[in-house]
CSV table of N, CA and C in Angstrom, one decimal:
chain,number,residue,atom,x,y,z
A,774,MET,N,-0.2,-28.8,25.7
A,774,MET,CA,1.1,-29.1,26.2
A,774,MET,C,1.9,-27.8,26.5
A,775,GLU,N,1.7,-26.8,25.6
A,775,GLU,CA,2.4,-25.5,25.8
A,775,GLU,C,2.0,-24.8,27.1
A,776,GLU,N,0.7,-24.9,27.5
A,776,GLU,CA,0.3,-24.3,28.8
A,776,GLU,C,1.0,-25.0,29.9
A,777,THR,N,1.1,-26.3,29.9
A,777,THR,CA,1.8,-27.0,31.0
A,777,THR,C,3.3,-26.6,31.1
A,778,GLY,N,3.9,-26.4,29.9
A,778,GLY,CA,5.3,-25.9,29.9
A,778,GLY,C,5.4,-24.5,30.5
A,779,LEU,N,4.4,-23.6,30.2
A,779,LEU,CA,4.4,-22.3,30.7
A,779,LEU,C,4.1,-22.3,32.2
A,780,ALA,N,3.2,-23.1,32.6
A,780,ALA,CA,2.9,-23.2,34.1
A,780,ALA,C,4.1,-23.7,34.8
A,781,TYR,N,4.8,-24.7,34.2
A,781,TYR,CA,6.0,-25.2,34.9
A,781,TYR,C,7.1,-24.1,35.0
A,782,THR,N,7.3,-23.4,33.9
A,782,THR,CA,8.3,-22.3,33.9
A,782,THR,C,7.9,-21.3,34.9
A,783,TRP,N,6.7,-20.9,35.0
A,783,TRP,CA,6.2,-19.8,35.9
A,783,TRP,C,6.4,-20.3,37.4
A,784,VAL,N,6.0,-21.5,37.7
A,784,VAL,CA,6.0,-22.0,39.1
A,784,VAL,C,7.5,-22.3,39.4
A,785,HIS,N,8.3,-22.7,38.5
A,785,HIS,CA,9.7,-23.0,38.8
A,785,HIS,C,10.4,-21.7,39.1
A,786,SER,N,10.1,-20.6,38.3
A,786,SER,CA,10.8,-19.3,38.5
A,786,SER,C,10.3,-18.7,39.9
A,787,LEU,N,9.0,-18.9,40.2
A,787,LEU,CA,8.5,-18.4,41.5
A,787,LEU,C,9.2,-19.1,42.6
A,788,HIS,N,9.3,-20.4,42.5
A,788,HIS,CA,10.0,-21.2,43.6
A,788,HIS,C,11.4,-20.8,43.7
A,789,SER,N,12.1,-20.6,42.6
A,789,SER,CA,13.5,-20.2,42.7
A,789,SER,C,13.8,-18.9,43.3
A,790,TYR,N,13.0,-17.8,42.9
A,790,TYR,CA,13.2,-16.5,43.4
A,790,TYR,C,12.7,-16.3,44.8
A,791,LEU,N,11.6,-17.0,45.1
A,791,LEU,CA,11.1,-16.9,46.5
A,791,LEU,C,12.0,-17.6,47.5
A,792,ALA,N,12.8,-18.6,47.0
A,792,ALA,CA,13.7,-19.3,47.9
A,792,ALA,C,14.8,-18.3,48.4
A,793,TYR,N,15.3,-17.4,47.6
A,793,TYR,CA,16.2,-16.4,48.1
A,793,TYR,C,15.6,-15.5,49.2
A,794,ILE,N,14.4,-15.1,49.0
A,794,ILE,CA,13.8,-14.2,50.0
A,794,ILE,C,13.5,-15.0,51.3
A,795,ALA,N,12.9,-16.2,51.1
A,795,ALA,CA,12.5,-17.0,52.3
A,795,ALA,C,13.8,-17.4,53.1
A,796,LEU,N,14.8,-17.8,52.4
A,796,LEU,CA,16.1,-18.1,53.1
A,796,LEU,C,16.7,-16.9,53.8
A,797,ALA,N,16.7,-15.8,53.2
A,797,ALA,CA,17.2,-14.6,53.8
A,797,ALA,C,16.5,-14.2,55.1
A,798,VAL,N,15.1,-14.2,55.0
A,798,VAL,CA,14.3,-13.9,56.2
A,798,VAL,C,14.5,-15.0,57.3
A,799,LEU,N,14.6,-16.2,56.9
A,799,LEU,CA,14.8,-17.3,57.9
A,799,LEU,C,16.1,-17.1,58.6
A,800,ILE,N,17.2,-16.8,57.8
A,800,ILE,CA,18.5,-16.5,58.4
A,800,ILE,C,18.4,-15.4,59.4
A,801,LEU,N,17.7,-14.3,59.0
A,801,LEU,CA,17.5,-13.2,59.9
A,801,LEU,C,16.8,-13.5,61.2
A,802,ALA,N,15.7,-14.4,61.0
A,802,ALA,CA,14.9,-14.8,62.2
A,802,ALA,C,15.8,-15.6,63.2
A,803,VAL,N,16.6,-16.5,62.6
A,803,VAL,CA,17.5,-17.3,63.5
A,803,VAL,C,18.5,-16.5,64.1
A,804,ALA,N,19.1,-15.6,63.4
A,804,ALA,CA,20.2,-14.7,64.0
A,804,ALA,C,19.6,-13.8,65.0
A,805,ASN,N,18.4,-13.3,64.8
A,805,ASN,CA,17.7,-12.4,65.7
A,805,ASN,C,17.4,-13.2,67.0
A,806,ALA,N,16.9,-14.4,66.9
A,806,ALA,CA,16.6,-15.2,68.0
A,806,ALA,C,17.9,-15.6,68.9
A,807,ILE,N,18.9,-15.9,68.2
A,807,ILE,CA,20.2,-16.2,68.9
A,807,ILE,C,20.7,-14.9,69.6
A,808,THR,N,20.7,-13.8,68.9
A,808,THR,CA,21.2,-12.5,69.6
A,808,THR,C,20.3,-12.1,70.7
A,809,GLY,N,19.0,-12.4,70.5
A,809,GLY,CA,18.0,-12.1,71.6
A,809,GLY,C,18.3,-12.9,72.8
A,810,LEU,N,18.5,-14.2,72.6
A,810,LEU,CA,18.8,-15.2,73.7
A,810,LEU,C,20.1,-14.8,74.4
A,811,MET,N,21.2,-14.6,73.6
A,811,MET,CA,22.5,-14.3,74.1
A,811,MET,C,22.5,-12.9,74.9
A,812,GLY,N,21.8,-12.0,74.3
A,812,GLY,CA,21.7,-10.6,74.9
A,812,GLY,C,20.7,-10.5,76.0
A,813,LYS,N,20.0,-11.6,76.3
A,813,LYS,CA,18.9,-11.5,77.3
A,813,LYS,C,17.9,-10.4,77.1
A,814,ARG,N,17.6,-10.2,75.8
A,814,ARG,CA,16.6,-9.2,75.5
A,814,ARG,C,15.2,-9.6,75.8
A,815,ILE,N,14.3,-8.6,76.0
A,815,ILE,CA,12.9,-8.9,76.1
A,815,ILE,C,12.4,-9.2,74.7
A,816,PHE,N,11.5,-10.2,74.6
A,816,PHE,CA,10.9,-10.5,73.3
A,816,PHE,C,10.0,-9.4,72.9
A,817,ASN,N,10.3,-8.7,71.8
A,817,ASN,CA,9.5,-7.6,71.4
A,817,ASN,C,8.4,-8.1,70.5
A,818,MET,N,7.2,-7.8,70.9
A,818,MET,CA,6.0,-8.2,70.1
A,818,MET,C,5.9,-7.6,68.8
A,819,GLY,N,6.7,-6.5,68.5
A,819,GLY,CA,6.7,-5.9,67.2
A,819,GLY,C,7.7,-6.6,66.3
A,820,LYS,N,9.0,-6.2,66.5
A,820,LYS,CA,10.1,-6.7,65.7
A,820,LYS,C,10.3,-8.2,65.7
A,821,ASP,N,10.5,-8.7,66.9
A,821,ASP,CA,10.9,-10.1,67.1
A,821,ASP,C,9.7,-11.0,66.6
A,822,LEU,N,8.5,-10.7,67.0
A,822,LEU,CA,7.4,-11.5,66.6
A,822,LEU,C,7.1,-11.4,65.1
A,823,ARG,N,7.2,-10.3,64.6
A,823,ARG,CA,7.0,-10.1,63.1
A,823,ARG,C,8.0,-10.8,62.3
A,824,LEU,N,9.3,-10.7,62.7
A,824,LEU,CA,10.3,-11.3,61.9
A,824,LEU,C,10.1,-12.9,61.9
A,825,SER,N,9.8,-13.4,63.1
A,825,SER,CA,9.6,-14.9,63.2
A,825,SER,C,8.4,-15.3,62.4
A,826,LEU,N,7.3,-14.5,62.5
A,826,LEU,CA,6.1,-14.8,61.8
A,826,LEU,C,6.3,-14.7,60.3
A,827,PHE,N,7.0,-13.7,59.8
A,827,PHE,CA,7.3,-13.5,58.4
A,827,PHE,C,8.1,-14.6,57.9
A,828,ALA,N,9.1,-15.1,58.6
A,828,ALA,CA,9.9,-16.3,58.2
A,828,ALA,C,9.0,-17.5,58.1
A,829,LEU,N,8.1,-17.7,59.1
A,829,LEU,CA,7.2,-18.8,59.0
A,829,LEU,C,6.3,-18.8,57.8
A,830,ILE,N,5.7,-17.6,57.6
A,830,ILE,CA,4.8,-17.5,56.4
A,830,ILE,C,5.5,-17.7,55.1
A,831,LEU,N,6.7,-17.1,54.9
A,831,LEU,CA,7.4,-17.2,53.7
A,831,LEU,C,7.8,-18.7,53.5
A,832,CYS,N,8.2,-19.4,54.5
A,832,CYS,CA,8.6,-20.8,54.4
A,832,CYS,C,7.4,-21.6,54.0
A,833,HIS,N,6.2,-21.3,54.6
A,833,HIS,CA,5.0,-22.1,54.2
A,833,HIS,C,4.6,-21.8,52.8
A,834,ILE,N,4.7,-20.6,52.3
A,834,ILE,CA,4.4,-20.2,50.9
A,834,ILE,C,5.4,-21.0,50.0
A,835,GLN,N,6.6,-21.0,50.4
A,835,GLN,CA,7.6,-21.6,49.6
A,835,GLN,C,7.3,-23.1,49.5
A,836,LEU,N,6.9,-23.7,50.6
A,836,LEU,CA,6.5,-25.1,50.6
A,836,LEU,C,5.4,-25.4,49.7
A,837,LEU,N,4.3,-24.5,49.7
A,837,LEU,CA,3.2,-24.7,48.8
A,837,LEU,C,3.6,-24.6,47.4
A,838,VAL,N,4.4,-23.6,47.0
A,838,VAL,CA,4.8,-23.5,45.7
A,838,VAL,C,5.7,-24.7,45.3
A,839,GLY,N,6.5,-25.2,46.2
A,839,GLY,CA,7.4,-26.3,45.9
A,839,GLY,C,6.6,-27.6,45.7
A,840,LEU,N,5.5,-27.8,46.5
A,840,LEU,CA,4.6,-28.9,46.3
A,840,LEU,C,3.9,-28.9,44.9
A,841,LEU,N,3.5,-27.7,44.6
A,841,LEU,CA,2.9,-27.5,43.2
A,841,LEU,C,3.9,-27.8,42.2
A,842,LEU,N,5.1,-27.3,42.3
A,842,LEU,CA,6.2,-27.6,41.3
A,842,LEU,C,6.5,-29.1,41.3
A,843,TYR,N,6.4,-29.8,42.4
A,843,TYR,CA,6.7,-31.2,42.4
A,843,TYR,C,5.8,-32.0,41.5
A,844,PHE,N,4.5,-31.5,41.4
A,844,PHE,CA,3.6,-32.3,40.6
A,844,PHE,C,3.6,-31.8,39.1
A,845,VAL,N,4.1,-30.7,38.8
A,845,VAL,CA,4.1,-30.2,37.4
A,845,VAL,C,5.5,-30.3,36.8
A,846,SER,N,6.5,-30.6,37.6
A,846,SER,CA,7.9,-30.7,37.1
A,846,SER,C,8.3,-32.0,36.6
A,847,PRO,N,9.1,-32.1,35.5
A,847,PRO,CA,9.6,-33.4,35.0
A,847,PRO,C,10.6,-34.0,36.0
A,848,SER,N,11.1,-33.2,36.9
A,848,SER,CA,12.1,-33.6,37.9
A,848,SER,C,11.5,-34.1,39.2
A,849,GLY,N,10.2,-34.0,39.3
A,849,GLY,CA,9.5,-34.4,40.6
A,849,GLY,C,8.9,-35.7,40.5
A,850,LEU,N,7.6,-35.8,40.7
A,850,LEU,CA,6.9,-37.1,40.8
A,850,LEU,C,7.0,-37.8,39.5
A,851,SER,N,6.9,-37.1,38.3
A,851,SER,CA,7.0,-37.8,37.1
A,851,SER,C,8.3,-38.5,36.8
A,852,ALA,N,9.4,-38.0,37.4
A,852,ALA,CA,10.7,-38.7,37.3
A,852,ALA,C,10.7,-40.0,38.1
A,853,ILE,N,10.0,-40.0,39.2
A,853,ILE,CA,9.9,-41.3,40.0
A,853,ILE,C,9.0,-42.3,39.2
A,854,GLN,N,7.9,-41.8,38.7
A,854,GLN,CA,7.0,-42.6,37.9
A,854,GLN,C,7.7,-43.2,36.7
A,855,GLU,N,8.6,-42.4,36.0
A,855,GLU,CA,9.2,-42.8,34.8
A,855,GLU,C,10.4,-43.8,35.1
A,856,PHE,N,11.2,-43.5,36.0
A,856,PHE,CA,12.4,-44.3,36.2
A,856,PHE,C,12.4,-45.2,37.5
A,857,GLY,N,11.4,-45.0,38.4
A,857,GLY,CA,11.4,-45.7,39.6
A,857,GLY,C,12.5,-45.2,40.6
A,858,MET,N,12.3,-45.6,41.8
A,858,MET,CA,13.3,-45.1,42.8
A,858,MET,C,14.7,-45.6,42.5
A,859,GLY,N,14.9,-46.7,42.0
A,859,GLY,CA,16.2,-47.3,41.8
A,859,GLY,C,16.8,-46.8,40.5
A,860,GLY,N,16.1,-46.2,39.6
A,860,GLY,CA,16.6,-45.7,38.4
A,860,GLY,C,17.0,-44.2,38.4
A,861,LEU,N,16.9,-43.6,39.5
A,861,LEU,CA,17.2,-42.2,39.6
A,861,LEU,C,18.7,-42.0,39.8
A,862,THR,N,19.3,-41.0,39.1
A,862,THR,CA,20.7,-40.7,39.4
A,862,THR,C,20.7,-39.9,40.8
A,863,SER,N,21.9,-39.6,41.3
A,863,SER,CA,21.9,-38.9,42.6
A,863,SER,C,21.4,-37.5,42.4
A,864,ALA,N,21.6,-36.8,41.3
A,864,ALA,CA,21.1,-35.5,41.1
A,864,ALA,C,19.5,-35.5,40.9
A,865,ALA,N,19.0,-36.5,40.2
A,865,ALA,CA,17.6,-36.7,40.1
A,865,ALA,C,16.9,-37.1,41.4
A,866,ARG,N,17.6,-37.9,42.2
A,866,ARG,CA,17.1,-38.3,43.5
A,866,ARG,C,17.0,-37.1,44.4
A,867,LEU,N,18.0,-36.2,44.4
A,867,LEU,CA,18.0,-35.0,45.2
A,867,LEU,C,16.7,-34.2,44.9
A,868,LEU,N,16.4,-34.0,43.6
A,868,LEU,CA,15.2,-33.2,43.3
A,868,LEU,C,13.9,-33.9,43.5
A,869,ALA,N,13.9,-35.2,43.2
A,869,ALA,CA,12.6,-35.9,43.3
A,869,ALA,C,12.3,-36.4,44.7
A,870,VAL,N,13.3,-36.7,45.5
A,870,VAL,CA,13.0,-37.3,46.8
A,870,VAL,C,13.6,-36.5,48.0
A,871,GLU,N,14.9,-36.3,48.0
A,871,GLU,CA,15.5,-35.7,49.2
A,871,GLU,C,15.1,-34.3,49.4
A,872,HIS,N,15.1,-33.4,48.4
A,872,HIS,CA,14.8,-32.0,48.5
A,872,HIS,C,13.4,-31.8,49.1
A,873,PRO,N,12.4,-32.5,48.5
A,873,PRO,CA,11.0,-32.3,49.0
A,873,PRO,C,10.8,-32.9,50.4
A,874,PHE,N,11.4,-34.1,50.7
A,874,PHE,CA,11.2,-34.7,52.0
A,874,PHE,C,11.8,-34.0,53.1
A,875,ILE,N,13.1,-33.6,52.9
A,875,ILE,CA,13.8,-32.9,54.0
A,875,ILE,C,13.3,-31.5,54.2
A,876,ASN,N,12.8,-30.8,53.1
A,876,ASN,CA,12.3,-29.5,53.3
A,876,ASN,C,10.9,-29.5,54.0
A,877,ILE,N,10.2,-30.6,53.8
A,877,ILE,CA,8.9,-30.7,54.5
A,877,ILE,C,9.2,-30.9,56.0
A,878,LEU,N,10.3,-31.7,56.3
A,878,LEU,CA,10.7,-31.8,57.7
A,878,LEU,C,11.2,-30.5,58.3
A,879,ALA,N,11.9,-29.7,57.5
A,879,ALA,CA,12.3,-28.4,57.9
A,879,ALA,C,11.2,-27.5,58.2
A,880,ILE,N,10.1,-27.5,57.4
A,880,ILE,CA,9.0,-26.6,57.7
A,880,ILE,C,8.2,-27.1,58.9
A,881,VAL,N,8.2,-28.4,59.1
A,881,VAL,CA,7.6,-28.9,60.3
A,881,VAL,C,8.3,-28.4,61.5
A,882,SER,N,9.6,-28.4,61.5
A,882,SER,CA,10.5,-28.0,62.6
A,882,SER,C,10.2,-26.5,62.9
A,883,ILE,N,10.2,-25.7,61.8
A,883,ILE,CA,9.9,-24.2,61.9
A,883,ILE,C,8.5,-24.0,62.5
A,884,THR,N,7.6,-24.8,62.1
A,884,THR,CA,6.2,-24.6,62.6
A,884,THR,C,6.1,-25.0,64.1
A,885,ILE,N,6.9,-26.1,64.5
A,885,ILE,CA,6.9,-26.4,65.9
A,885,ILE,C,7.6,-25.3,66.7
A,886,GLY,N,8.6,-24.7,66.2
A,886,GLY,CA,9.3,-23.6,66.9
A,886,GLY,C,8.3,-22.4,67.1
A,887,TRP,N,7.5,-22.1,66.1
A,887,TRP,CA,6.5,-21.1,66.2
A,887,TRP,C,5.5,-21.4,67.2
A,888,SER,N,5.0,-22.6,67.2
A,888,SER,CA,3.9,-23.0,68.1
A,888,SER,C,4.4,-23.1,69.6
A,889,ARG,N,5.6,-23.5,69.7
A,889,ARG,CA,6.2,-23.6,71.1
A,889,ARG,C,6.4,-22.2,71.7
A,890,HIS,N,6.9,-21.3,70.8
A,890,HIS,CA,7.2,-20.0,71.4
A,890,HIS,C,6.0,-19.3,71.9
A,891,LYS,N,4.8,-19.6,71.3
A,891,LYS,CA,3.6,-18.9,71.8
A,891,LYS,C,3.2,-19.4,73.2
A,892,LYS,N,3.7,-20.5,73.6
A,892,LYS,CA,3.3,-21.0,74.9
A,892,LYS,C,4.1,-20.4,76.1
A,893,PHE,N,5.1,-19.7,75.7
A,893,PHE,CA,6.0,-19.1,76.8
A,893,PHE,C,5.7,-17.6,76.9
A,894,VAL,N,5.9,-17.2,78.2
A,894,VAL,CA,5.8,-15.7,78.5
A,894,VAL,C,7.2,-15.1,78.5
A,895,GLU,N,8.2,-15.8,79.0
A,895,GLU,CA,9.5,-15.3,79.2
A,895,GLU,C,10.2,-15.2,77.8
A,896,GLY,N,10.9,-14.0,77.6
A,896,GLY,CA,11.5,-13.8,76.3
A,896,GLY,C,12.6,-14.8,76.0
A,897,ASP,N,13.4,-15.2,77.0
A,897,ASP,CA,14.5,-16.2,76.8
A,897,ASP,C,14.0,-17.5,76.2
A,898,LYS,N,12.8,-17.9,76.8
A,898,LYS,CA,12.3,-19.2,76.3
A,898,LYS,C,11.7,-19.1,74.9
A,899,LYS,N,11.1,-17.9,74.6
A,899,LYS,CA,10.6,-17.6,73.2
A,899,LYS,C,11.8,-17.6,72.2
A,900,PHE,N,12.8,-16.9,72.6
A,900,PHE,CA,14.0,-16.8,71.7
A,900,PHE,C,14.6,-18.2,71.5
A,901,LYS,N,14.7,-19.0,72.6
A,901,LYS,CA,15.3,-20.3,72.6
A,901,LYS,C,14.5,-21.2,71.7
A,902,SER,N,13.2,-21.2,71.8
A,902,SER,CA,12.4,-22.1,70.9
A,902,SER,C,12.5,-21.7,69.5
A,903,ILE,N,12.5,-20.4,69.1
A,903,ILE,CA,12.7,-20.0,67.8
A,903,ILE,C,14.1,-20.3,67.3
A,904,ALA,N,15.1,-20.1,68.1
A,904,ALA,CA,16.5,-20.3,67.7
A,904,ALA,C,16.7,-21.8,67.4
A,905,ILE,N,16.2,-22.7,68.3
A,905,ILE,CA,16.5,-24.1,68.1
A,905,ILE,C,15.7,-24.6,66.9
A,906,PHE,N,14.4,-24.4,66.9
A,906,PHE,CA,13.6,-25.1,65.8
A,906,PHE,C,13.7,-24.4,64.5
A,907,TYR,N,13.8,-23.1,64.4
A,907,TYR,CA,14.1,-22.4,63.2
A,907,TYR,C,15.5,-22.8,62.7
A,908,GLY,N,16.4,-22.9,63.6
A,908,GLY,CA,17.8,-23.2,63.3
A,908,GLY,C,17.9,-24.6,62.7
A,909,ILE,N,17.2,-25.6,63.3
A,909,ILE,CA,17.1,-26.9,62.7
A,909,ILE,C,16.5,-26.9,61.3
A,910,GLY,N,15.4,-26.1,61.1
A,910,GLY,CA,14.8,-26.0,59.8
A,910,GLY,C,15.8,-25.4,58.8
A,911,LEU,N,16.5,-24.4,59.2
A,911,LEU,CA,17.5,-23.7,58.4
A,911,LEU,C,18.6,-24.7,57.9
A,912,VAL,N,19.1,-25.5,58.9
A,912,VAL,CA,20.2,-26.4,58.6
A,912,VAL,C,19.7,-27.5,57.6
A,913,LEU,N,18.4,-28.0,57.8
A,913,LEU,CA,17.9,-29.0,56.9
A,913,LEU,C,17.7,-28.4,55.5
A,914,ILE,N,17.2,-27.2,55.4
A,914,ILE,CA,17.0,-26.5,54.1
A,914,ILE,C,18.3,-26.4,53.4
A,915,LEU,N,19.3,-25.9,54.1
A,915,LEU,CA,20.6,-25.7,53.5
A,915,LEU,C,21.3,-27.0,53.0
A,916,SER,N,20.9,-28.1,53.7
A,916,SER,CA,21.5,-29.4,53.4
A,916,SER,C,21.0,-29.9,52.1
A,917,ARG,N,19.8,-29.5,51.7
A,917,ARG,CA,19.1,-30.1,50.5
A,917,ARG,C,18.9,-29.1,49.4
A,918,ILE,N,19.5,-27.9,49.4
A,918,ILE,CA,19.4,-27.0,48.3
A,918,ILE,C,20.2,-27.6,47.1
A,919,PRO,N,19.6,-27.7,45.9
A,919,PRO,CA,20.4,-28.1,44.8
A,919,PRO,C,21.4,-27.0,44.4
A,920,TRP,N,22.5,-26.9,45.1
A,920,TRP,CA,23.5,-25.8,44.9
A,920,TRP,C,24.0,-25.7,43.5
A,921,GLY,N,24.1,-26.8,42.8
A,921,GLY,CA,24.6,-26.7,41.4
A,921,GLY,C,23.6,-26.0,40.5
A,922,GLN,N,22.3,-26.0,40.8
A,922,GLN,CA,21.3,-25.3,40.0
A,922,GLN,C,21.0,-23.9,40.5
A,923,TRP,N,21.4,-23.7,41.8
A,923,TRP,CA,20.9,-22.5,42.4
A,923,TRP,C,21.5,-21.2,41.8
A,924,PHE,N,22.7,-21.2,41.4
A,924,PHE,CA,23.4,-20.0,40.9
A,924,PHE,C,23.3,-19.9,39.4
A,925,ASN,N,22.6,-20.8,38.8
A,925,ASN,CA,22.5,-20.8,37.3
A,925,ASN,C,21.3,-19.9,36.9
């Protein structure tokens, strides 16, 4: 049992600290895409591509760590199994249902934005695809962050 507690603590800490990094890079990628679109810049295969790709990779890693946490956390699947969907408080429902579901949708949106941008040659279409789909992902992520726990 002690190993499970240690694994939970380690995965929870990783998920918490990685969230700051992934969110910061995602915000930078969205801001970069918006400024690139508004400034009618040429899509730079160095900076613009790498920033968007790095955001995609970090978000996917965060998703994998989050899914692992979902199965080892007492606030994840085990909370649903113990209390049922109707027995969860709003805070428990946020962690057990809303946070994972909405963030999976956010990562899907970000992945679609990355895939779509690769189909375009023009910089404005690349920036637009990243701005829209990464932006949707960012809004979804921000809507389901457990803010009460985030700064503790």
